Amino acid sequence: MCKVLNPEPIQETIALDKLLFEVMKKKEAGLRLSQICVSYINEKYELSYSFADDESFQYTVLRVVIDLYEEVPSICKIYPYAIFYENEIAELYDVNVEMIDLDFHGKFYRIEKEAPMLPEGALEKKAQEEAEAKKRAEAAAEPAPEAQTEEENKGGNN
Amino acid sequence: MGKKSVVPFGPQHPVLPEPIHLDLVIEDEIISEAIPNIGFIHRGLEGLVEKKDFNEMVYIAERTCGICSFGHGLGYVEAIEHVMNIEVPARARYLRTIWAELGRMHSHLLWLGLAADAFGFESLFYESWRIRERILDLHELTCGSRLIFSVNKVGGVIRDIPADKLAYIKDQILIVEKEVKNIEKTFLGDYSVQTRSKGIGLLTKEEAHDLGAVGPFARASGITADLRTTGYAAYGELDFEPVISNDGDCYARLDVRIRELYQSIDLIRQAIDKIPEGELEAKAIGFPKGEYFMRIEQPRGEAVYYVKGNGTKILDRMRIRTPTFANIPPLCETLKGADYADVGPLVVSIDPCISCTER
Amino acid sequence: MGFMTFKTTMLSNLFKKPVTTKYPAEPAVYPEGSRGHVVIEIEKCISCTICALNCPSGAIKVDRAARTWEINRYDCIQCGYCTLKCPKKCLHMAPGYQTPGPEKSIEHYDRPPEEEKPAAPAANAAATNAGDGK
């Protein structure tokens, strides 16, 4: 009989800002990037980065759940061949992936329709969420004195 | 310093089985860089998941590619069975193994013909494909069709192979073995084939690991990774060792694939001897809920099948990552420093199956 | 390292007859399990439309009211799913592929007309007898 090695796949869910650090740890352990996949579930993107160990056949999956408008950094500086997967998810699902080394700008598969895998109305929702996020960012960046005077007024009324 | 020019290779080229475009930056007939470009055969098969239920998706998944079609059906069905926790009966697992190895043999024989055609040796091309016809006749006898098998279903297989047909398969692959021994003398021993393949397209073990090569392409550079060791279908009960070579050039890839042909013949014989009696399928109750990543060893390397179900009969997502998608970056690396006349045999030596790549 | 290692195969192939068959002069031989085209036994059909709903390519069309069954053989992908799903098992795969033609055509089958049901009074009498028997 051949020796059967079949460990259970490991899945870890991480936050977006920890992505580069976790990918760096996988590179340090000598794993090979197997694939990058994206799904559109419940109006959010679920990214799955899969890493494979060719000695022990252990399969590890990093899961990142992001909002539609969030920007994802490219991991091509760590794994150079990730550019294909990232161009594909940027073209088929319109994920905002930044800083890809060889960026085809939506011409990887040369499909006429924009983001063909997304259901109807998803692109408009994404534009809407992006506009709302921008407004929230601008409101948060407003100078502090206005907030202080509001508080004094409230204290005075009480 | 020579003059740099950019030469487009493909998508139409006599050596390529399927369209791929490479922009080759050459300087005095030596290539300094290769920029790949795919997208000529994208059909959007993953988008059909929204319309077809998970039983019909087997027929869509196996039509992704004509050469590796059994592997796609098998990988998808195994992924759904993992999600739904179905235990496939033993006879069905052995039958799947026999069909998977027959598929591997026909794919390698097809590739040997294309490799011979890339060197310019057309009679060897016709001889390899004539041997392959015997395997396609075996497919038609057992599954009903020469290339697209349609025997997999969620929970087992649809058709059985009775004992007299199993004995017939054993006789036929004995004849195939003798014929392959005959052409092996030419493939590995002939002076002209060796001049065109030894030392061409060298890929060291570190480069293959850093660039994510899979399948016989990586095994020819010394990486011992054969996914059949994880024991899906009936491979856990059969005896085999991964076939590797340490040279890393085109000749090593020829050698690895010919030895894998002999290994497949041996695996089919072992499976036919050990196949137990039993049922062909297990009842599949309910709908898939959950997700799973399934990996199988296609003739070209590691293929990943991801399915995600939400408890209804329509799946959320199905994704296929095929081995050629992972082999294109190492190809662009081996092209650096190669002679312009060697581009054809080099591109064919990774066994490109572009219709799987783009689905 | 050998020179002209292919010469024995080449010379023997020169004197053997060709491996190709002279199709269409000689008829094509298909093995028995071959999935060529779909055949229906129309007497057993009950127009449940399960085959039409499950066909991956939409080649089958069933009209319940008119009791017909149509198949577009040029759209059929010979997968055999309809033969698995039919509850009355009236669909089978038979060898022989659809021959090419200048345009796509649809094959049409009509179910035989309904037989007259036995007269109602006989059924009522049987029911009252059963009631009295209790």
XYZ file of C-alpha atoms in Angstrom:
651
model
C 0.000 0.000 0.000
C 1.194 3.504 -0.632
C 1.379 5.697 2.430
C -1.743 7.868 2.487
C -1.280 11.436 3.699
C -4.604 13.224 3.943
C -4.680 15.888 6.666
C -7.853 17.902 7.142
C -7.760 21.336 5.494
C -7.325 24.245 7.911
C -9.391 27.393 7.452
C -8.571 30.643 9.286
C -10.640 33.808 9.096
C -8.561 36.968 9.391
C -9.114 40.696 9.114
C -8.045 42.611 6.023
C -5.232 44.540 7.731
C -3.607 41.298 8.880
C -3.570 39.865 5.344
C -0.027 40.766 4.312
C 1.444 39.610 7.618
C -0.263 36.213 7.453
C 0.759 35.718 3.817
C 4.344 36.572 4.758
C 4.210 33.891 7.471
C 3.088 31.335 4.916
C 5.941 32.272 2.608
C 8.360 31.943 5.501
C 7.061 28.411 6.136
C 7.803 27.506 2.516
C 4.216 26.989 1.346
C 3.087 27.345 -2.248
C 0.207 29.649 -3.174
C -2.420 27.373 -4.640
C -5.237 29.687 -5.649
C -7.138 32.902 -4.847
C -10.911 32.791 -5.061
C -13.718 35.251 -4.441
C -17.470 34.779 -3.846
C -20.225 37.319 -3.623
C -22.313 36.301 -0.620
C -24.768 38.490 1.334
C -23.523 41.645 -0.392
C -19.953 41.154 0.750
C -16.905 39.671 -0.917
C -15.408 36.545 0.631
C -11.805 36.113 -0.455
C -10.058 32.771 0.015
C -6.285 32.532 -0.258
C -5.173 28.880 -0.346
C -1.698 27.605 0.461
C -0.427 24.083 -0.069
C 2.440 22.201 1.522
C 3.887 19.720 -0.940
C 5.631 17.604 1.708
C 2.741 16.916 4.071
C -0.174 17.747 1.701
C -1.592 20.122 4.287
C -3.969 22.671 2.787
C -4.479 26.015 4.536
C -7.113 28.562 3.580
C -7.108 32.200 4.698
C -10.598 33.725 4.574
C -11.042 37.521 4.412
C -14.540 39.021 4.368
C -14.619 42.574 3.037
C -17.176 45.182 2.051
C -17.740 45.851 -1.609
C -15.772 49.079 -1.801
C -12.738 48.133 0.311
C -9.289 48.014 -1.278
C -7.241 44.825 -1.078
C -3.464 44.990 -1.297
C -1.850 42.735 -3.853
C 0.397 39.948 -2.561
C 2.461 39.824 -5.735
C 5.521 41.234 -3.982
C 5.550 38.113 -1.808
C 4.287 35.584 -4.346
C 5.038 36.921 -7.851
C 2.658 34.573 -9.633
C -0.370 35.881 -7.752
C -0.851 38.501 -10.484
C -2.944 36.129 -12.597
C -5.392 35.316 -9.839
C -5.701 38.971 -8.813
C -6.293 40.170 -12.370
C -8.966 37.530 -12.714
C -10.864 38.535 -9.546
C -10.527 42.211 -10.460
C -12.057 41.583 -13.869
C -14.786 39.059 -13.076
C -15.997 40.437 -9.743
C -14.688 44.037 -9.774
C -12.739 43.673 -6.529
C -10.529 46.725 -5.908
C -7.075 45.130 -5.867
C -4.278 47.666 -5.652
C -0.637 47.638 -6.671
C -0.577 44.582 -8.947
C 2.790 44.352 -10.737
C 1.391 43.472 -14.156
C -2.059 45.022 -14.228
C -4.241 44.276 -17.202
C -6.841 46.902 -16.162
C -9.857 44.781 -16.939
C -8.480 43.389 -20.190
C -7.258 40.023 -18.872
C -10.135 38.087 -20.393
C -11.308 40.985 -22.559
C -14.970 40.580 -21.595
C -17.267 43.319 -22.799
C -19.603 43.340 -19.818
C -18.202 44.814 -16.631
C -18.007 42.348 -13.698
C -19.978 39.596 -15.451
C -20.141 37.263 -12.443
C -21.894 39.737 -10.168
C -25.718 39.578 -10.034
C -27.912 42.412 -11.298
C -27.737 45.618 -9.302
C -24.544 44.708 -7.456
C -22.381 47.270 -9.251
C -24.811 50.089 -8.426
C -24.861 48.952 -4.804
C -21.074 49.010 -4.776
C -20.965 52.566 -6.148
C -23.552 53.609 -3.564
C -21.613 52.060 -0.681
C -18.436 53.673 -1.918
C -20.080 57.113 -1.957
C -21.467 56.582 1.554
C -18.073 55.475 2.837
C -16.465 58.572 1.356
C -19.033 60.814 3.053
C -18.435 59.084 6.374
C -14.682 59.560 5.975
C -15.107 63.254 5.200
C -17.433 63.764 8.172
C -14.954 62.034 10.489
C -12.136 64.273 9.235
C -13.994 67.496 10.088
C -12.092 69.751 12.555
C -12.592 69.001 16.308
C -13.829 72.449 17.617
C -17.252 71.909 16.036
C -17.704 68.723 18.027
C -16.567 70.475 21.223
C -19.035 73.356 20.856
C -21.802 70.800 20.275
C -20.878 69.063 23.496
C -20.845 72.357 25.449
C -24.258 73.179 24.068
C -25.579 69.805 25.086
C -24.039 70.181 28.570
C -25.627 73.647 28.851
C -29.079 72.343 27.844
C -28.900 69.536 30.378
C 24.148 44.869 -28.074
C 21.518 43.489 -30.388
C 18.326 45.131 -31.408
C 15.250 44.342 -29.299
C 12.047 43.377 -31.043
C 8.719 42.045 -29.841
C 7.397 38.985 -31.648
C 3.855 37.761 -30.998
C 3.537 33.986 -30.532
C 0.035 32.645 -31.013
C -2.888 32.556 -30.541
C -2.868 30.662 -33.843
C 0.245 28.539 -34.177
C 0.673 25.083 -35.702
C 2.249 23.740 -32.524
C -0.414 24.883 -30.085
C -3.437 22.707 -29.365
C -5.309 25.661 -27.864
C -4.933 29.430 -28.193
C -2.504 31.246 -25.932
C -0.733 34.483 -26.722
C 2.835 35.254 -25.683
C 4.639 38.497 -26.410
C 8.274 37.498 -26.785
C 10.908 40.191 -26.386
C 13.844 38.890 -28.350
C 17.331 40.165 -28.853
C 19.413 38.488 -31.541
C 17.186 35.393 -31.494
C 17.557 34.891 -27.711
C 14.443 35.568 -25.687
C 14.810 37.979 -22.806
C 11.221 38.184 -21.585
C 7.811 36.638 -22.244
C 4.509 38.313 -21.358
C 1.510 35.959 -21.421
C -1.975 36.873 -22.472
C -4.956 34.554 -22.247
C -8.676 35.039 -22.660
C -9.485 33.698 -26.110
C -11.712 30.886 -24.987
C -13.397 32.190 -21.850
C -16.913 30.799 -21.709
C -17.960 31.803 -18.206
C -18.893 28.273 -17.102
C -18.765 29.240 -13.447
C -21.593 31.686 -14.060
C -23.929 28.820 -14.986
C -24.000 27.888 -11.315
C -26.813 30.401 -10.861
C -29.155 28.526 -13.168
C -28.427 24.803 -12.994
C -28.961 22.712 -9.906
C -26.072 20.866 -8.350
C -26.855 17.555 -10.059
C -26.824 19.106 -13.523
C -23.577 20.946 -12.782
C -21.727 17.617 -13.182
C -22.452 17.779 -16.907
C -21.254 21.385 -17.062
C -18.097 20.696 -15.051
C -16.998 17.786 -17.196
C -17.429 19.815 -20.386
C -14.785 22.301 -19.210
C -12.171 20.443 -21.212
C -12.163 17.556 -23.629
C -8.818 16.066 -22.702
C -9.091 16.047 -18.913
C -12.867 15.725 -18.753
C -13.163 12.772 -16.356
C -11.010 14.542 -13.788
C -13.264 17.589 -13.753
C -16.398 15.527 -13.231
C -14.668 13.469 -10.531
C -13.316 16.477 -8.640
C -16.646 18.288 -8.604
C -18.568 15.215 -7.479
C -16.036 14.422 -4.738
C -16.274 17.997 -3.438
C -20.093 17.815 -3.241
C -19.863 14.412 -1.528
C -17.544 15.850 1.105
C -19.947 18.711 1.775
C -22.963 16.413 2.028
C -21.050 13.704 3.981
C -21.881 10.897 1.600
C -19.868 7.686 1.794
C -19.299 6.294 -1.689
C -19.398 2.475 -1.914
C -16.117 0.668 -2.614
C -16.981 -0.642 -6.061
C -17.845 2.837 -7.277
C -14.519 4.155 -5.986
C -12.560 1.473 -7.830
C -14.498 2.069 -11.023
C -13.747 5.775 -10.772
C -10.054 4.966 -10.346
C -10.020 2.773 -13.446
C -11.684 5.463 -15.534
C -9.400 8.180 -14.137
C -6.307 6.190 -15.071
C -7.666 5.472 -18.552
C -8.211 9.232 -18.881
C -4.637 9.876 -17.784
C -3.309 7.432 -20.363
C -5.238 9.004 -23.206
C -4.119 12.479 -22.151
C -0.442 11.525 -22.000
C -0.590 9.753 -25.351
C -2.212 12.842 -26.853
C 0.549 14.974 -25.400
C 3.274 12.669 -26.730
C 1.848 13.124 -30.196
C 1.830 16.904 -29.842
C 5.379 16.932 -28.506
C 6.555 14.872 -31.483
C 4.753 17.254 -33.817
C 6.487 20.196 -32.121
C 9.883 18.654 -32.898
C 8.738 18.126 -36.462
C 8.509 14.333 -36.257
C 5.094 13.836 -37.789
C 5.091 10.060 -38.245
C 5.723 9.638 -34.523
C 2.738 11.944 -33.899
C 0.466 9.702 -35.961
C 1.841 6.562 -34.283
C 1.110 7.932 -30.773
C -2.428 8.887 -31.713
C -3.025 5.495 -33.311
C -2.145 3.870 -29.974
C -4.510 6.317 -28.266
C -7.422 5.146 -30.438
C -7.408 1.840 -28.597
C -7.969 3.650 -25.287
C -10.788 5.739 -26.782
C -12.484 2.542 -27.962
C -12.289 1.278 -24.364
C -13.967 4.503 -23.241
C -16.773 4.042 -25.704
C -17.285 0.448 -24.669
C -17.541 1.205 -20.951
C -18.975 4.726 -20.703
C -20.758 5.280 -23.971
C -18.689 8.085 -25.410
C -15.107 8.616 -26.499
C -14.197 11.795 -24.616
C -16.987 13.138 -22.411
C -17.691 10.319 -19.999
C -20.879 11.311 -18.123
C -20.664 8.392 -15.692
C -20.238 10.329 -12.465
C -23.111 11.306 -10.260
C -23.333 12.608 -6.729
C -23.050 9.469 -4.602
C -21.486 7.042 -7.049
C -21.400 6.059 -10.691
C -24.142 5.395 -13.215
C -22.755 2.419 -15.135
C -21.057 -0.777 -14.137
C -18.222 -2.615 -15.856
C -19.017 -6.347 -15.767
C -16.247 -8.929 -15.315
C -15.911 -9.879 -18.984
C -15.339 -6.255 -19.961
C -12.754 -5.910 -17.204
C -10.867 -8.877 -18.669
C -11.120 -7.277 -22.119
C -9.662 -4.025 -20.717
C -6.726 -5.996 -19.298
C -6.006 -7.562 -22.691
C -6.190 -4.280 -24.503
C -3.837 -2.447 -22.159
C -1.342 -5.285 -22.548
C -1.281 -4.515 -26.271
C -0.978 -0.778 -25.494
C 1.965 -1.494 -23.214
C 3.830 -3.302 -25.978
C 3.168 -0.494 -28.433
C 4.305 2.189 -25.991
C 7.543 0.250 -25.411
C 8.052 0.431 -29.136
C 7.725 4.199 -29.431
C 9.652 4.777 -26.221
C 12.778 3.699 -28.075
C 12.283 6.581 -30.472
C 11.203 9.184 -27.948
C 14.018 8.612 -25.500
C 16.686 7.058 -27.674
C 16.653 8.890 -30.969
C 19.459 11.322 -31.743
C 17.308 14.051 -33.278
C 14.756 14.047 -30.436
C 17.540 14.249 -27.863
C 19.224 17.187 -29.592
C 15.980 19.116 -29.557
C 15.079 18.397 -25.953
C 18.153 17.833 -23.786
C 19.237 20.996 -22.005
C 16.310 23.050 -23.337
C 14.061 24.932 -20.933
C 15.871 24.214 -17.704
C 13.896 24.784 -14.496
C 15.700 24.123 -11.224
C 13.965 22.722 -8.145
C 14.115 26.054 -6.266
C 12.668 27.970 -9.185
C 9.896 25.424 -9.618
C 8.974 25.750 -5.948
C 9.194 29.559 -5.903
C 7.024 29.923 -8.979
C 4.352 27.421 -7.989
C 4.761 24.734 -10.643
C 2.530 21.673 -10.348
C 2.174 18.251 -11.891
C 4.645 16.456 -14.166
C 6.224 19.835 -14.922
C 7.293 20.130 -11.258
C 8.035 16.426 -10.872
C 10.502 16.637 -13.755
C 12.438 19.211 -11.699
C 12.628 17.056 -8.606
C 9.606 18.058 -6.481
C 7.963 14.892 -5.142
C 4.321 15.904 -4.959
C 1.672 13.598 -6.381
C -1.822 14.331 -5.101
C -2.916 10.764 -5.568
C -1.067 10.130 -2.310
C -3.930 11.851 -0.440
C -5.978 8.773 -1.203
C -9.129 10.068 -2.910
C -11.193 7.522 -4.908
C -9.440 4.158 -4.428
C -5.822 5.360 -4.572
C -5.321 4.786 -0.864
C -5.539 1.038 -1.420
C -3.232 0.829 -4.430
C 0.537 0.695 -4.504
C 2.488 3.353 -6.353
C 5.343 5.843 -6.030
C 5.443 9.334 -7.581
C 7.497 9.425 -10.773
C 10.247 12.056 -10.563
C 13.300 13.118 -12.466
C 16.005 15.516 -11.371
C 17.058 17.042 -14.690
C 14.412 19.699 -15.207
C 14.645 20.047 -18.984
C 12.300 19.041 -21.824
C 13.841 15.581 -22.007
C 13.058 14.989 -18.330
C 9.408 15.956 -18.902
C 9.191 13.449 -21.784
C 10.721 10.819 -19.554
C 8.359 11.509 -16.626
C 5.228 11.312 -18.759
C 6.258 8.080 -20.487
C 7.008 6.468 -17.126
C 3.638 7.709 -15.839
C 2.024 5.825 -18.732
C 3.570 2.602 -17.438
C 2.504 3.531 -13.902
C -1.105 4.025 -15.070
C -1.093 0.624 -16.759
C 0.117 -0.926 -13.526
C -2.516 0.925 -11.467
C -5.326 -0.245 -13.776
C -4.139 -3.834 -13.413
C -4.035 -3.521 -9.619
C -7.508 -1.975 -9.511
C -9.012 -4.661 -11.762
C -7.513 -7.369 -9.546
C -8.738 -5.808 -6.309
C -12.175 -4.508 -7.295
C -14.841 -5.723 -4.835
C -18.473 -6.536 -5.543
C -21.060 -4.141 -4.252
C -23.425 -1.336 -4.998
C -22.801 1.440 -7.431
C -24.171 4.428 -5.573
C -25.201 5.784 -2.225
C -28.429 7.731 -1.927
C -27.913 11.487 -1.802
C -30.538 13.041 0.466
C -30.997 16.751 0.875
C -29.032 19.648 -0.517
C -25.415 20.695 0.015
C -24.805 23.198 2.782
C -21.248 24.280 3.506
C -18.039 24.608 1.566
C -15.063 22.466 0.687
C -11.818 22.633 -1.261
C -11.140 19.359 -3.066
C -7.827 18.678 -4.809
C -7.208 15.912 -7.312
C -4.340 14.956 -9.548
C -5.258 15.656 -13.138
C -2.916 14.483 -15.898
C -1.449 17.986 -15.896
C -1.141 18.585 -12.173
C -3.068 19.742 -9.146
C -6.637 20.878 -9.792
C -8.624 22.577 -7.020
C -12.428 22.365 -6.869
C -14.239 24.742 -4.525
C -17.974 24.416 -3.961
C -20.140 26.415 -1.609
C -23.731 25.471 -0.961
C -26.393 27.233 1.049
C -28.952 24.496 1.614
C -30.903 24.957 -1.625
C -30.514 23.050 -4.847
C -28.662 25.957 -6.522
C -25.058 26.329 -5.397
C -23.588 29.642 -4.294
C -20.244 29.218 -5.971
C -18.244 26.684 -7.908
C -14.654 27.386 -8.764
C -12.176 25.264 -10.699
C -8.474 26.135 -10.573
C -6.748 24.121 -13.235
C -3.083 23.109 -13.340
C -2.134 25.038 -16.466
C -3.124 28.284 -14.725
C -0.408 27.577 -12.166
C 2.115 26.478 -14.801
C 2.095 29.609 -16.968
C 4.402 31.730 -14.727
C 7.131 29.037 -14.622
C 6.781 28.738 -18.393
C 7.542 32.436 -18.789
C 10.593 31.922 -16.579
C 11.960 28.993 -18.596
C 11.536 30.965 -21.805
C 14.139 33.490 -20.671
C 17.422 32.743 -22.372
C 15.926 30.212 -24.746
C 16.557 30.143 -28.444
C 13.735 31.421 -30.633
C 13.490 28.113 -32.483
C 12.881 26.249 -29.220
C 9.788 28.201 -28.200
C 7.392 25.731 -29.833
C 8.629 22.560 -28.110
C 9.043 24.456 -24.826
C 5.486 25.758 -24.730
C 4.149 22.294 -25.576
C 6.318 20.645 -22.913
C 4.267 22.145 -20.062
C 1.184 20.417 -21.565
C -0.969 23.525 -21.981
C -4.688 22.941 -21.712
C -5.977 26.445 -22.142
C -9.659 25.621 -22.333
C -9.527 24.363 -18.749
C -7.577 27.435 -17.742
C -10.155 29.889 -18.889
C -13.322 27.837 -18.423
C 21.646 7.403 -28.579
C 20.451 5.868 -31.813
C 20.077 7.050 -35.361
C 16.893 6.340 -37.311
C 15.350 4.385 -34.429
C 11.941 4.679 -36.089
C 12.911 2.702 -39.200
C 11.450 -0.680 -38.160
C 8.047 0.822 -37.317
C 8.109 2.863 -40.493
C 8.914 -0.094 -42.741
C 6.327 -2.348 -41.115
C 3.672 0.380 -41.409
C 4.503 0.635 -45.117
C 3.319 -2.910 -45.665
C 0.320 -2.984 -43.323
C -3.154 -1.958 -44.406
C -4.406 1.424 -43.152
C -6.015 1.562 -39.702
C -8.689 4.036 -40.809
C -12.080 2.751 -41.957
C -13.567 3.889 -45.252
C -16.481 5.729 -43.660
C -19.144 6.481 -45.069
C -18.608 3.737 -47.655
C -18.301 1.218 -44.820
C -20.825 1.761 -42.019
C -19.532 2.925 -38.657
C -19.499 0.310 -35.907
C -20.559 1.517 -32.461
C -20.218 -0.676 -29.369
C -23.378 -1.632 -27.522
C -23.286 0.838 -24.642
C -22.629 3.832 -26.873
C -24.639 6.969 -26.115
C -25.719 8.050 -29.575
C -29.223 9.415 -29.453
C -32.315 9.388 -27.231
C -35.155 6.988 -28.060
C -38.625 7.264 -26.505
C -41.333 4.633 -26.112
C -44.159 7.056 -26.524
C -46.899 4.658 -25.308
C -45.464 4.705 -21.793
C -45.028 8.495 -21.587
C -47.262 10.332 -19.090
C -46.250 13.924 -20.012
C -44.927 14.657 -16.549
C -42.335 17.094 -18.124
C -39.587 15.986 -15.737
C -37.260 15.269 -18.698
C -37.843 18.706 -20.219
C -37.266 20.525 -16.913
C -34.004 18.671 -16.230
C -32.426 18.701 -19.689
C -29.136 20.683 -19.310
C -29.344 22.076 -22.830
C -33.119 22.464 -23.148
C -33.440 20.143 -26.137
C -36.668 18.429 -25.011
C -40.061 20.145 -25.131
C -43.196 18.542 -23.726
C -46.710 19.836 -24.248
C -48.992 18.433 -21.562
C -52.282 19.502 -23.060
C -51.489 18.403 -26.595
C -49.798 15.158 -25.385
C -46.674 15.614 -27.536
C -42.953 15.094 -26.962
C -40.394 16.891 -29.080
C -36.621 16.740 -29.160
C -34.160 18.920 -31.036
C -31.471 16.351 -31.798
C -28.965 19.044 -32.758
C -29.138 20.607 -29.278
C -28.980 17.292 -27.433
C -25.591 16.742 -25.769
C -26.118 12.969 -25.279
C -25.588 13.143 -21.536
C -28.327 10.675 -20.619
C -29.752 12.699 -17.718
C -33.310 12.445 -19.065
C -33.058 8.644 -19.129
C -32.132 8.686 -15.422
C -34.919 11.060 -14.410
C -37.872 9.573 -16.340
C -40.242 8.000 -13.771
C -41.762 5.569 -16.294
C -38.348 4.588 -17.777
C -39.539 5.169 -21.323
C -36.360 6.952 -22.479
C -33.245 5.027 -23.577
C -29.938 5.796 -25.256
C -29.277 3.962 -28.519
C -26.117 3.905 -30.648
C -25.926 6.009 -33.775
C -25.207 9.736 -33.902
C -27.326 12.375 -35.576
C -26.151 12.846 -39.177
C -25.285 16.384 -40.268
C -27.816 18.405 -42.227
C -28.316 21.855 -43.741
C -30.579 23.088 -40.911
C -31.663 22.114 -37.419
C -34.822 20.059 -37.245
C -37.087 18.906 -34.427
C -38.440 15.387 -34.056
C -42.014 15.190 -32.951
C -43.842 12.332 -31.221
C -47.540 12.176 -30.365
C -48.919 10.113 -27.556
C -51.651 7.689 -28.645
C -55.145 9.068 -27.919
C -56.658 8.340 -24.511
C -58.694 5.169 -24.161
C -62.242 5.493 -22.867
C -62.285 4.961 -19.096
C -64.656 2.170 -17.884
C -68.188 3.485 -17.182
C -68.668 5.260 -13.793
C -71.692 3.190 -12.460
C -69.505 0.061 -12.279
C -67.073 1.928 -9.987
C -69.936 3.244 -7.768
C -71.461 -0.235 -7.448
C -68.093 -1.619 -6.364
C -67.801 1.114 -3.679
C -71.333 0.521 -2.251
C -70.677 -3.240 -2.194
C -67.499 -2.655 -0.235
C -69.427 -0.345 2.165
C -72.141 -3.034 2.725
C -69.481 -5.671 3.234
C -68.221 -3.764 6.303
